Structures are given as C-alpha cells and as structure tokens.
Coordinates of C-alpha atoms in Angstrom, one line a residue:
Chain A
X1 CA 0.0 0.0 0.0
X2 CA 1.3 3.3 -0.6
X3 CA 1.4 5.3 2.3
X4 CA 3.8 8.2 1.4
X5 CA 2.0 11.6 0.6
X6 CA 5.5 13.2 -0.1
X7 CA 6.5 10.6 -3.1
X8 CA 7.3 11.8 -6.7
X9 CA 4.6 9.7 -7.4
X10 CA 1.9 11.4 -5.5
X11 CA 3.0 14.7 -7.0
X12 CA 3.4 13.5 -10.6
X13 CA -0.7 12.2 -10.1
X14 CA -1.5 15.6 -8.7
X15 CA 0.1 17.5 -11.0
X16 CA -2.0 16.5 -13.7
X17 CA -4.7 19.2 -12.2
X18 CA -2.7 21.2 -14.2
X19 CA -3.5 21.6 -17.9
X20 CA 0.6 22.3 -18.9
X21 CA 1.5 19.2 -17.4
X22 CA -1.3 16.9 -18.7
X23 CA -0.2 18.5 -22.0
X24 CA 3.7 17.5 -21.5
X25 CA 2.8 13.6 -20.1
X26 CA -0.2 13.1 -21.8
X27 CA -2.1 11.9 -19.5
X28 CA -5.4 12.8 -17.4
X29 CA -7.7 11.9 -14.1
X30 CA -10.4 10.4 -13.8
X31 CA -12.0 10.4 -10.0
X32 CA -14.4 8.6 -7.9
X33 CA -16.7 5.3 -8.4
X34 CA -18.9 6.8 -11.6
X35 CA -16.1 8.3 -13.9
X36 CA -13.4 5.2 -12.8
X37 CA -16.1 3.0 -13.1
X38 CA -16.8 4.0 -17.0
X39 CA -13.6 4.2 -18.2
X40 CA -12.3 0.8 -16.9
X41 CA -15.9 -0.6 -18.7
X42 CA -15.5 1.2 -21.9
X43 CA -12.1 2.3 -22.0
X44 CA -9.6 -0.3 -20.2
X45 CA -6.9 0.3 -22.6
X46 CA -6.7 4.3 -21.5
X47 CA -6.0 3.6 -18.0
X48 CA -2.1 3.6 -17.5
X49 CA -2.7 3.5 -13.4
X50 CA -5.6 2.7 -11.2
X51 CA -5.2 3.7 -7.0
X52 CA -7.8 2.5 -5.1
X53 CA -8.4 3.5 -0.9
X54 CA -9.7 0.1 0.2
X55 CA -13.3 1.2 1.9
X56 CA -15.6 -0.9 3.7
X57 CA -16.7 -3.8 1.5
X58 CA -19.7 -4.1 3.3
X59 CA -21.2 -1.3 2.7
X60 CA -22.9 0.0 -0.7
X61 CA -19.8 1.9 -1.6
X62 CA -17.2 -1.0 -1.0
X63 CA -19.5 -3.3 -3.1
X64 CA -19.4 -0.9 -6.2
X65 CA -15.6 0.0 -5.7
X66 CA -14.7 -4.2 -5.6
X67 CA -16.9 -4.6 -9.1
X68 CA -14.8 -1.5 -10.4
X69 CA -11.7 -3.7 -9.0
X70 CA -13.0 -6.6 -10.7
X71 CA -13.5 -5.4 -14.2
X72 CA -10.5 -3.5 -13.8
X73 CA -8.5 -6.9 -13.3
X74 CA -10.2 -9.0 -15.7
X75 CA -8.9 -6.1 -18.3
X76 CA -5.1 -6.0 -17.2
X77 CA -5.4 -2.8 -15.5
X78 CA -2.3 -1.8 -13.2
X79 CA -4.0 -1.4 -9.8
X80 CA -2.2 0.0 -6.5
X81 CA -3.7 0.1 -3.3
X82 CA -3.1 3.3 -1.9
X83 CA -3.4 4.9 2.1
X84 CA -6.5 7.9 2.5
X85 CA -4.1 10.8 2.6
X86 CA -2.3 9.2 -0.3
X87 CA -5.6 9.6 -2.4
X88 CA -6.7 12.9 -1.3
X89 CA -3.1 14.2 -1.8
X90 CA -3.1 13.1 -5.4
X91 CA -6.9 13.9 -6.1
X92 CA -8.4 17.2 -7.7
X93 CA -11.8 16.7 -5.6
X94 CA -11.6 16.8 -2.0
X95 CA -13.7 13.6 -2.1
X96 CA -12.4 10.9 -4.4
X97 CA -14.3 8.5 -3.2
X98 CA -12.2 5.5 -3.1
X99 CA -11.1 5.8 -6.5
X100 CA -8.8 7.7 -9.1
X101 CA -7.6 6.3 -12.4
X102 CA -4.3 8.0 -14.3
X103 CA -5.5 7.9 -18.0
X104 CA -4.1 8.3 -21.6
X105 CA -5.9 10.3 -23.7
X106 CA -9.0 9.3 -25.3
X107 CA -10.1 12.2 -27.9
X108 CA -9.7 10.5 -31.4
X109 CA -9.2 11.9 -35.3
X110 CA -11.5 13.9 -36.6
X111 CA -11.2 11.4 -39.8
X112 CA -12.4 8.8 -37.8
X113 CA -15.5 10.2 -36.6
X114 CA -16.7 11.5 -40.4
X115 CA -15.5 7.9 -41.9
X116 CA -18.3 6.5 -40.0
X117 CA -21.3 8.4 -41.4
X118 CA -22.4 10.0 -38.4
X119 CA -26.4 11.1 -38.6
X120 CA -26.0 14.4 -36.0
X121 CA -23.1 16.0 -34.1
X122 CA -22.5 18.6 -31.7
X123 CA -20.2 20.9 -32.3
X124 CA -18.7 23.3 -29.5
X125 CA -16.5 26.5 -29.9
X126 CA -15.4 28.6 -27.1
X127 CA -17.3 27.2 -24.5
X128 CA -15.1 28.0 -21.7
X129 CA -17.1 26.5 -18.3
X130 CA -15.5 23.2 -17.6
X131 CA -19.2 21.9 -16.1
X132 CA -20.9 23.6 -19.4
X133 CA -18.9 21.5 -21.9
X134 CA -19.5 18.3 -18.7
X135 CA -22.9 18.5 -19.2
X136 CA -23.5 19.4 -22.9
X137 CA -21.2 16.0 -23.3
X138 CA -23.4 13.7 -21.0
X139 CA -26.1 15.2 -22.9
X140 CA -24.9 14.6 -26.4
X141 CA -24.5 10.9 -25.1
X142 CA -27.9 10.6 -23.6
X143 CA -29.5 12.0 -26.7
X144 CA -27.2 9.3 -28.7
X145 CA -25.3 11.8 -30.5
X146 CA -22.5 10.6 -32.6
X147 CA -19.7 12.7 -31.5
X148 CA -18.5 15.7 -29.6
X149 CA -16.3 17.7 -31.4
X150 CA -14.4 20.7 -29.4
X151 CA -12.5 23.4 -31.5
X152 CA -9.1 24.6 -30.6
X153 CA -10.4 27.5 -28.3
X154 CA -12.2 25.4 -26.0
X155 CA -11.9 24.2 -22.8
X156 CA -9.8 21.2 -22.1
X157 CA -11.7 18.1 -21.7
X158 CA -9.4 16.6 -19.7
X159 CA -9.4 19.4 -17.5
X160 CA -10.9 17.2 -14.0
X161 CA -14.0 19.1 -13.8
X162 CA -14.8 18.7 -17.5
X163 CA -14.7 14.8 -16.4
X164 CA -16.5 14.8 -13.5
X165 CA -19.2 16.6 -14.7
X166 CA -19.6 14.2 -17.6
X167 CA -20.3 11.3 -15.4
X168 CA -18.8 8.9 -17.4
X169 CA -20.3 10.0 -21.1
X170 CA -16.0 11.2 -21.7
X171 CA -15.5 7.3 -22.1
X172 CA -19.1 6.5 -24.0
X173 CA -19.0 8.5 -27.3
X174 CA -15.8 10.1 -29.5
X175 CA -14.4 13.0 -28.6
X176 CA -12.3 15.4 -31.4
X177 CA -10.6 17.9 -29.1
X178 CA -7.7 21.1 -30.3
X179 CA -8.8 21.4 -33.8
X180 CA -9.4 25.2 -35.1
X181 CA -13.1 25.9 -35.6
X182 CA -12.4 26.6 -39.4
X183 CA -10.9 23.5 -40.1
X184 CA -13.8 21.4 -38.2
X185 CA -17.1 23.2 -40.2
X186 CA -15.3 22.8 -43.5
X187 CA -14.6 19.2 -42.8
X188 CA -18.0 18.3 -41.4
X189 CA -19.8 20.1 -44.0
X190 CA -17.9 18.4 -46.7
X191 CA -18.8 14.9 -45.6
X192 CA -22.7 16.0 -45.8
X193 CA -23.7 17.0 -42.6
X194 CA -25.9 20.4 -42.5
X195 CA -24.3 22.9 -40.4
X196 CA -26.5 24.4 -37.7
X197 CA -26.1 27.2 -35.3
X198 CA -27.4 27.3 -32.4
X199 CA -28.3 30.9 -31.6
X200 CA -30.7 33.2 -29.8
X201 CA -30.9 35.5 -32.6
X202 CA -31.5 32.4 -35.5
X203 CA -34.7 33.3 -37.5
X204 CA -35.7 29.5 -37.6
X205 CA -37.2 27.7 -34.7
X206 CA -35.9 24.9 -33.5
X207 CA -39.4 22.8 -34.3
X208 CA -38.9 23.8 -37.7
X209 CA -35.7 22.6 -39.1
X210 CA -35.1 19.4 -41.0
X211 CA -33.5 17.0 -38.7
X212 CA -34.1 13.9 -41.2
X213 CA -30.4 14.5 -43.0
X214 CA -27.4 13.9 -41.4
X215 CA -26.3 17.6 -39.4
X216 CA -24.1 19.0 -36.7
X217 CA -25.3 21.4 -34.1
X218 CA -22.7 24.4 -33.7
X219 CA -22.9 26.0 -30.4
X220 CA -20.6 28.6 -28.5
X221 CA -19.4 30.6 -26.0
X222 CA -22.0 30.6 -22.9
X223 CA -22.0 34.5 -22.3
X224 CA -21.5 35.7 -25.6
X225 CA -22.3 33.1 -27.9
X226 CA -21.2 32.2 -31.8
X227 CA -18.8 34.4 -33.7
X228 CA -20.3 35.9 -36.6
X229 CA -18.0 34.1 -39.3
X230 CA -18.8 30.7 -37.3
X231 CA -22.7 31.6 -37.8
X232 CA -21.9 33.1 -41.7
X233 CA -20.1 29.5 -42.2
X234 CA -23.7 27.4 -41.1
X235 CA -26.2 26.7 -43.4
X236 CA -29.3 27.9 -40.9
X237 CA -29.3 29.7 -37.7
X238 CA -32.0 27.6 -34.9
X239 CA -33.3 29.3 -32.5
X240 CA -35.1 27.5 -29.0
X241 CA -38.1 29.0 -28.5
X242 CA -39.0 30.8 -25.5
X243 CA -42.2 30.8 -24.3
X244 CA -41.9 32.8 -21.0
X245 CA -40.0 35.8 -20.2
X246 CA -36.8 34.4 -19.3
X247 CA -34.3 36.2 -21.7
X248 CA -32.5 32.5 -22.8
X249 CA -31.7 28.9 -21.6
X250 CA -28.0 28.0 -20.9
X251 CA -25.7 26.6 -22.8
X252 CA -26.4 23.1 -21.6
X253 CA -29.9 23.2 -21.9
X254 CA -30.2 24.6 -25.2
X255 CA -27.9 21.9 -26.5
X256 CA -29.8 18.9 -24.4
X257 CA -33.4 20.3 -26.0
X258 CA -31.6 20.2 -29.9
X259 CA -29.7 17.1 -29.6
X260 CA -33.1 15.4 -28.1
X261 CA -35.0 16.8 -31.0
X262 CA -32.5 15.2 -33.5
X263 CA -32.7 12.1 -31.5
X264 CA -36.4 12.2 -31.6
X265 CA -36.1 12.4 -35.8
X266 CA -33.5 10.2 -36.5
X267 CA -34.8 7.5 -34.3
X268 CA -38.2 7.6 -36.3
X269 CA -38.9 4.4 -38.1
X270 CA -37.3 4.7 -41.5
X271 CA -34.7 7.2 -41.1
X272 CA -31.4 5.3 -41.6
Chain B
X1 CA -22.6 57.9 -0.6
X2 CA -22.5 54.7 2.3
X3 CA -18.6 53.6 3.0
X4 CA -18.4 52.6 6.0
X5 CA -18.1 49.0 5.7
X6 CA -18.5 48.2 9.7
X7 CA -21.5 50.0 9.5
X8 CA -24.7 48.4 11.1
X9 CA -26.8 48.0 7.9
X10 CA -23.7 46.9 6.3
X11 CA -23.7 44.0 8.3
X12 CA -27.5 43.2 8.5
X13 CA -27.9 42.9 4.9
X14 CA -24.3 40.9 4.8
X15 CA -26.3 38.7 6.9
X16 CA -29.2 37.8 4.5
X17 CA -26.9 35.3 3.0
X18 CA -27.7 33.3 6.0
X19 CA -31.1 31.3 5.8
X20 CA -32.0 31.7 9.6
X21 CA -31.9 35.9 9.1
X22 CA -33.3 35.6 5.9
X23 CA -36.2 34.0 7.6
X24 CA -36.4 36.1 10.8
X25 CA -36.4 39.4 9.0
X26 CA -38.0 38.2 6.1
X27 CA -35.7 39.7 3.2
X28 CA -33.5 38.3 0.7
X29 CA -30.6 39.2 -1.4
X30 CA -31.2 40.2 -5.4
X31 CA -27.3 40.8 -6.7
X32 CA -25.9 41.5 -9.6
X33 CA -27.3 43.6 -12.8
X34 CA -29.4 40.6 -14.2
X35 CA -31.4 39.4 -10.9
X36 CA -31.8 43.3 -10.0
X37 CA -32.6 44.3 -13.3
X38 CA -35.3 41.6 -13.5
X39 CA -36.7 42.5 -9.9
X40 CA -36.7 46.0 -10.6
X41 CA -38.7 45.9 -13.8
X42 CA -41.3 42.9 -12.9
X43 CA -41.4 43.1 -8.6
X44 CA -40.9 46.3 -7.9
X45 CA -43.0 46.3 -5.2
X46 CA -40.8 43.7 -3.5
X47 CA -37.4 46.0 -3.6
X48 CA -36.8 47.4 -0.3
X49 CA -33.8 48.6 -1.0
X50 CA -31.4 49.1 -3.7
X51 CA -27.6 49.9 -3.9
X52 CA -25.3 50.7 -6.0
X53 CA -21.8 51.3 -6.5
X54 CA -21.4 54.1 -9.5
X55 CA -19.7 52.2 -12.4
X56 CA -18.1 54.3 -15.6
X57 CA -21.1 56.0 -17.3
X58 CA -19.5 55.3 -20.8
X59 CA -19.0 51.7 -21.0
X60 CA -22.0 49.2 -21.4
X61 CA -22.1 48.3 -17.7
X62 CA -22.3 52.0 -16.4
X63 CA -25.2 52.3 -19.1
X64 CA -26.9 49.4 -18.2
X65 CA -26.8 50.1 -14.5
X66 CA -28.0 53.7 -15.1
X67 CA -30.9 51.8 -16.9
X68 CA -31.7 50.2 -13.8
X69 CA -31.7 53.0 -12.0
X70 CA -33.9 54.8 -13.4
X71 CA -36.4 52.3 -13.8
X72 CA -36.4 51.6 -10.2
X73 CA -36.7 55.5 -9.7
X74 CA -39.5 55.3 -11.8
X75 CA -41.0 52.3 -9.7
X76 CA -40.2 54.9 -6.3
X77 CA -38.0 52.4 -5.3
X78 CA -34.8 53.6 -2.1
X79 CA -31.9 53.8 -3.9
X80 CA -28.4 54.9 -1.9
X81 CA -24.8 55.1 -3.5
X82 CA -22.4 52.8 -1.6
X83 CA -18.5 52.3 -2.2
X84 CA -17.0 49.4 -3.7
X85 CA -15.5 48.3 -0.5
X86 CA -19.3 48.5 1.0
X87 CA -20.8 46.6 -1.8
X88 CA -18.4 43.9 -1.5
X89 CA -18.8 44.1 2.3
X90 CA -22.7 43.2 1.7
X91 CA -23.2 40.8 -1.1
X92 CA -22.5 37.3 -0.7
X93 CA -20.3 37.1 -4.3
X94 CA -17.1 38.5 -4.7
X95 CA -18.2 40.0 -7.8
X96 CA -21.5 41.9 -6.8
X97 CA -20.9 44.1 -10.0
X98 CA -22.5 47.2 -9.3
X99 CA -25.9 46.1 -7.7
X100 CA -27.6 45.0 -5.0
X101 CA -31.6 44.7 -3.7
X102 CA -32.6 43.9 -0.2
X103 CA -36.0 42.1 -1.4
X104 CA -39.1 41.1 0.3
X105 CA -40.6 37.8 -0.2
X106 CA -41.9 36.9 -3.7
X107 CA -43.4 33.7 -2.9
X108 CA -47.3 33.1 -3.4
X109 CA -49.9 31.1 -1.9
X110 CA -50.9 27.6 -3.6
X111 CA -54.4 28.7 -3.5
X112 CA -53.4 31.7 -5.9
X113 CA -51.7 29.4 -8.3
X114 CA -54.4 27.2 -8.5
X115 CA -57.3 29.8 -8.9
X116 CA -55.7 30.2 -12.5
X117 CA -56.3 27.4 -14.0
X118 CA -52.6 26.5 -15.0
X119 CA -51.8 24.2 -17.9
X120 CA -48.7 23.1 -17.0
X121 CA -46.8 23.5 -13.5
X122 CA -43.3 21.8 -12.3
X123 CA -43.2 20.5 -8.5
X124 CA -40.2 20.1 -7.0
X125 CA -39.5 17.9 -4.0
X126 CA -36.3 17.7 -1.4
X127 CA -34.2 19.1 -4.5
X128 CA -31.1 20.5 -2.3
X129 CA -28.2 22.1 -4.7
X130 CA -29.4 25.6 -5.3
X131 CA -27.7 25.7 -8.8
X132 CA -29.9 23.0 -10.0
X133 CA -33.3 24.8 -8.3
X134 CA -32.6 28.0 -9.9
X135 CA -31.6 26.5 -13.4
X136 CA -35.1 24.3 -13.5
X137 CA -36.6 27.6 -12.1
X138 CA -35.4 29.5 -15.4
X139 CA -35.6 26.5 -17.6
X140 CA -40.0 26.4 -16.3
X141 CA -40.1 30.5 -17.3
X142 CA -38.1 29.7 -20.1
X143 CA -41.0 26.7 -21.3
X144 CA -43.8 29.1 -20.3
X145 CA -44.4 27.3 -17.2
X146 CA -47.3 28.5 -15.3
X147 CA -45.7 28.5 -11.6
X148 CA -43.1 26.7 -9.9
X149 CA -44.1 24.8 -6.6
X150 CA -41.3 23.5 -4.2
X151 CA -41.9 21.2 -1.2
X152 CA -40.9 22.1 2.4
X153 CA -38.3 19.8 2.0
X154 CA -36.5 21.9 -1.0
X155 CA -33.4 24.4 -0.5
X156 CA -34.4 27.6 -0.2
X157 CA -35.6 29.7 -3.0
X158 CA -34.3 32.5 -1.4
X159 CA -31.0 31.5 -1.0
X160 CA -28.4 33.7 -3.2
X161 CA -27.1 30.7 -5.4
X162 CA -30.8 29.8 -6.5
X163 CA -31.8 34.0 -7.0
X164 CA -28.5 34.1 -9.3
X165 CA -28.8 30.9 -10.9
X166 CA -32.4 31.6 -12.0
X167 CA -31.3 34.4 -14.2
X168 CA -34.0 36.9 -13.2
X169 CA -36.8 34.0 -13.8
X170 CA -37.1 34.3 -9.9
X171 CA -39.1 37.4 -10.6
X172 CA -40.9 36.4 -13.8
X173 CA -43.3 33.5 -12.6
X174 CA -44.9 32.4 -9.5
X175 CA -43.3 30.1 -7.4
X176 CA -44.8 28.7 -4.3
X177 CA -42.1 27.6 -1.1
X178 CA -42.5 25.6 2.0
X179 CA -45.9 23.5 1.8
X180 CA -45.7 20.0 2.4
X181 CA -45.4 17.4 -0.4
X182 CA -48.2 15.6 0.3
X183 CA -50.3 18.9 0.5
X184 CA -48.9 19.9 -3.0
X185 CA -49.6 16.6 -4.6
X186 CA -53.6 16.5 -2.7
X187 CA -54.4 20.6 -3.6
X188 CA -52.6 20.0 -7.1
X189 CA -54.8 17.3 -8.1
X190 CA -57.8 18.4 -6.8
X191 CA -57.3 21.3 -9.0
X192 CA -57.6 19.1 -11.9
X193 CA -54.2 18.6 -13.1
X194 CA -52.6 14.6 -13.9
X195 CA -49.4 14.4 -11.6
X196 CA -46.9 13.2 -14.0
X197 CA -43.9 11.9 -11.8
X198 CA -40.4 12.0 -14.0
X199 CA -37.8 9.6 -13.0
X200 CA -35.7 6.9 -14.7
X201 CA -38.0 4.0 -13.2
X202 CA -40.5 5.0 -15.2
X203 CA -42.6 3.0 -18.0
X204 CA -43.8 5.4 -20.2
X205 CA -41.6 7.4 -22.4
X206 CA -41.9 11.5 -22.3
X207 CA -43.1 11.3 -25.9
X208 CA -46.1 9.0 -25.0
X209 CA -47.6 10.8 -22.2
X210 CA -51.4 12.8 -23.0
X211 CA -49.3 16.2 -22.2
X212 CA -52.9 18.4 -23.5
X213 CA -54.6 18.5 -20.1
X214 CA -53.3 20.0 -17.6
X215 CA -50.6 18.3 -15.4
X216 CA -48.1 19.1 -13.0
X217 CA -44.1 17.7 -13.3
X218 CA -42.9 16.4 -10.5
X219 CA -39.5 16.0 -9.5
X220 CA -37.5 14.9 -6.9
X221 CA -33.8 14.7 -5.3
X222 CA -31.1 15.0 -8.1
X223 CA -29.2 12.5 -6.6
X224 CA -31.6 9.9 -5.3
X225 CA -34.8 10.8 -7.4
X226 CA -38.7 10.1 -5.7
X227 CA -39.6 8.9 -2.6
X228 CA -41.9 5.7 -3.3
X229 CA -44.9 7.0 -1.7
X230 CA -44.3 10.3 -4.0
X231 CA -44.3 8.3 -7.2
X232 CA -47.3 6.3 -6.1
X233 CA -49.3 9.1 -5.6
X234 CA -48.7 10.0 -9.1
X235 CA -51.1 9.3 -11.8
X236 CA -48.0 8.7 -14.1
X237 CA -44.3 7.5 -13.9
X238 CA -42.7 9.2 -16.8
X239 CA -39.0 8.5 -18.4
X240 CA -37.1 10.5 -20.5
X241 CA -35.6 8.1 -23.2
X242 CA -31.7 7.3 -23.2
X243 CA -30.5 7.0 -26.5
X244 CA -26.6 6.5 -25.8
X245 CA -24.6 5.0 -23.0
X246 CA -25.5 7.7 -20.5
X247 CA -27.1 6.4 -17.3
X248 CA -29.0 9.7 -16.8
X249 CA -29.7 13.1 -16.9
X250 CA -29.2 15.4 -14.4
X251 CA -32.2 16.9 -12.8
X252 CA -32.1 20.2 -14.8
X253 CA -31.6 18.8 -18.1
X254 CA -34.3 16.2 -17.6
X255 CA -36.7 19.1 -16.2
X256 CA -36.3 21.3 -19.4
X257 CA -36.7 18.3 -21.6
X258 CA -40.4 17.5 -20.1
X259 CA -41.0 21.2 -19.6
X260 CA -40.7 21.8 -23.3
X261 CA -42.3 19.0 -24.2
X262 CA -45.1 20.7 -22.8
X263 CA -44.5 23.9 -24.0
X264 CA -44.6 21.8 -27.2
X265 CA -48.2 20.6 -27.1
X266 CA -49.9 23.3 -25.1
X267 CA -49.2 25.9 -27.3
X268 CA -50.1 24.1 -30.7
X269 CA -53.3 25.6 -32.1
X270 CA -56.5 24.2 -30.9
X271 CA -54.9 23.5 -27.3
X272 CA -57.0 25.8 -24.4

C-alpha cells in the first residue's frame, strides 16, 4: 500500500490538475466510483494506473468500488492500493471516493468520426465553463449523438471538472478535441452534414428545421455566444423557443433540448 | 454615498446570505445587474432597498446600471450610492458588480396558483443544490411554465445561489415555497391537473404521455430521485428516453426536456 503523501509519485498524479503538465505527459484523471467505473468498462486500454483506498466492502460503496476492481482486473489494469491521505493528496476533488484512475488520452481523429457516417453532431467553440462543456457532453451521449467535437479555443476536456461533470459520457462516445473551428465546419460540411447554429438571434425555430439528414449542431461561447463568421459558415441559424419571459436557456440546456430533438427524428422508423 | 463597511446595515444585509436571518427578518438578497434588473422591472413592489456602486457611465455596464436606476426611480424604489469596498462588504459574491436589492418575499400562496387554471406546472421535491433549483426555475419561465411549486423539504428559494442561478426567472413567474409534499400533490390534483412523476423508473416514455390537459411535473432529489410513496401518488411515472450510453440526466436537463415538451403541445393551435 502506498502510504507516502511526499513521493514523486503522489506529486506527478497531482500534477495532472494542471492543464501544462497533462499537455507534456499526456495523460489525465479520472476520479471517484462513476467516472473510474466508465472508463475501466469502456475504455480499459486508457488507464495507465488505477489507485484505489480500500473502503468498507460491506457497505454499498465498498461493493461498487470491488466490481470497479474486478473489471478492472479482468482487463489487465495496473491497480495499487493506496493509504486515505495518499488519495486525497493526489486527487483534484476533496472527495475521491475510493477511486482515481491516471489515464491516456482518449479524444480520437477527426477522420475517424466522419468515416463513420455519423447522422448528428454537436459541435462546440469557445465554450469556456468546464461543467458547461461536462454536461453538454453527458447530454450529447444521452441524446445518442454521434460525437462531440471541441474546436481549438475550447476548454480542455481533460481538465478534472470537465470529467467529473460528464459522469462517465467522456469514455461513451468520440471526442475530437484542439482542432481550429475553421478546419472542423469545413470538414464536417464536406462529408454531408448540415451545419446548424445554435443561436438566440436564428430566425428558424428549432421545431422547424429538418433534422431527417445527417447535421451538426454548432454552439458557443456561454456569455456571448457564436462568432459571426462561425454563424456566416452554417447553413441555418436555430433558435429555442422561449415561451416565457426568461431572456434565454443556458448553454447546456439549449444543446440537451436540440440534440433530443434530432434524436427524436432520427430515431423515427425509416430514417437510416 | 454609504462607506463605511463596519457600519450596522452593512452588516444586517451581509447577513441575508444566511437562511435563519433571511427568515427572521424576512428579506433576501437580489445581486448582480441581471437578478436586480429583473426584480426592478417585474417586482418592484418587493425592492426594499437598492444599492449601487457608480460604475463608468460610458462603458455598457455604467449604461446598463444607469438603466436600472432609473427604472427603479421610476417604480419609487430607495436607492443609496455605496462604495465598492461597502458593496463587496454586503453581497454574498465576490463580484456583486455594481448592484444589489434587499428584497421582500416573492413567494405566493398555492391557492393563488391554482385559482388560475394553469396548464402546466413543475413541482419540486427535497431538490437540495441551489444551482440545480434555480436553473429548473429558469428553464419552467423559459418553457412558459405556469408556476413553480417547491416542497418544504426543497433548498431555499431565497438562497443567493438559486436568486443568481435563476437568471431573473425568480421574478418572472410564480413560485410557491414551504408547503408539504403531500399537501402539494392533494391541492394539485384536486385542481384538476394529472401528476406526471419524472424519473428513470419509469414505464412510459416522455413522448407517449397525453401532455394536453393540464398536469403538473414532479421531480425529486437530483441524486436519489422520488420517494416511493411520492411516485405512487402519481397518476404517471414518466422516463425521458436514453439514446446512448448515459445512465441519466441530471435533474435540470431532464426538467427542461419535459418542460418543453409541454411547452410543445400546449401551445399548438387548438390546445386551451
């Protein structure tokens, strides 16, 4: 068990809060039972390390942490038992919860995304809010999106809040990440999708637009939204409806209400 | 011009971000040129006070504070010109920018809700993380909502996470605080409405459910969901579908999803 809070070890892990040094050693965290959980599930061969604090094994939490164990040894996973302090020392949260997982990076090639034929997309630029681009991800994967794509002048999904508040949807779906915004709406437009912004001021309701063919949803900043050459470049500007008086819906619930609505389309009998 | 930061009423209305004082002296905190502005333009008669720390004139914060001001001269609301270091000093965020309302209770009775035949209404029960109240707060306002009713057993509306996270919605629809859930579900449906229970047990899909009559949401803790006997008293148990890999949504999400989908119906022609 490792016990010492002072080792180069210890540091190394918790130096990866950092976004220069998960940069220079490629690699990221994943914390507590739901992220570690997904990504020893869906993504075994990512994990490089997996430190476990051995909890109570009688309880609820002990149960869930041995199955994490469990599928983590079935897949080969490097797993060290490590003391409390040890864990909290090399943790972002204050509460890991039994759990943290040293990862490789998972983001894949844009190419790789568009050689599959993907029906819709979302699409983010300059979303800066680490729990903003979280959620808008677990919501792309509950809506069965077919990717996430994140331009250059994003946040970094590795960043340990970005994971956490994905709950596990980082290891479910593909991730492009660092690609200038230019590069990915040329590229997604000229394998067929329809580009569509997502903007307060669009002149088309959401209800209105053609989700049948295969499209991306564009969405951006949170305060200040898309730049005005990112909404020239799409082919219609949406708009969500709002039916009160509330001046707009964030970020995260814009793109969970158009990602369902393409879900709702393209899971119609006889589309695709 | 207030600046003395030790000052008596600096420190009673530093004290409102406490729930026992907000409850003894019955007056909440409004900060910020969104929530204020909102207030000031739709509750005027709720502003007991209003400060403000004079920002440049020529930029578009000074402008859009003086907007505020005069609006709430207009509305013959107290306004009083305090230093930075006294608006700081008062607000419960480090960045108060400018503006701050002492507020009196905006809360209504059920009865008043009720007498108004609403179409649609969200309940929310034992829901504890103010960010997630306010956002389902502004996500109902943003749907067209006709009130917002939270149990006794709900964080407090009046707490300054919830007033910033609602965006000004606070102020824009009426919300109901501190009943009872099982005198919420009883007056509810004797009013006439179906109590549609969302949660990830359920067996009917969102896009299934009769959303034309009038029904109330009702949702529950965004970590454990429903109490039994709350779903059982429900005339429905409704599930928003899962597409991907995703276990769930969180609350907020899942609230703006079934709000709009009866924003969706009740405003199609030939509805009420």
């Amino acid at each position: 068990m490792l016990t010492n809070i002072g080792s180069d070890r210890v540091k190394s892990v918790r130096a990866l809060s950092r976004r220069a040094v998960r940069e220079r050693e490629s690699l990221f965290l994943a914390e507590g039972p739901q992220a570690v959980s997904e990504v020893v599930a869906h993504r075994p061969d990512a994990v490089q390390n997996l430190y476990f604090e051995a909890l109570e094994r009688t309880g609820h939490a002990g149960t869930r942490q041995q199955a994490v164990l469990d599928v983590a040894a079935e897949n080969g996973i490097s797993i060290r038992e490590v003391s409390h302090e040890v864990l909290v020392a090399m943790s972002d949260t204050l509460v890991p919860q039994g759990l943290l997982a040293v990862c490789r990076p998972i983001d894949v090639r844009l190419d790789a995304v568009l050689d599959e034929n993907p029906r819709f997309l979302v699409l983010l630029t300059n979303v800066r809010d680490p729990g903003n681009a979280g959620t808008v991800i677990r919501g792309a994967d509950a809506a069965g999106a077919d990717a996430v794509l994140l331009s250059d002048s994003s946040v970094d999904i590795y960043n340990p809040k970005v994971v956490r508040s994905t709950v596990g949807s980082l290891f479910h779906l593909p991730i492009v990440a660092g690609v200038p915004i230019a590069v990915l709406l040329d590229r997604v437009r000229a394998a067929g999708l329809a580009l569509l912004a997502a903007d307060g001021s669009g002149d088309t309701l959401l209800g209105d637009i053609d989700l049948a063919r295969p499209h991306a949803w564009v969405m951006g900043n949170e305060a200040w939204g898309l730049e005005p050459d990112v909404t020239a470049a799409c082919d219609t500007v949406v708009r969500v409806p709002i039916y009160g008086k509330a001046e707009s819906l964030n970020l995260a619930m814009a793109a969970t209400l158009c990602l369902y609505q393409s879900a709702g389309v393209q899971n119609r009998p006889g589309i695709r």
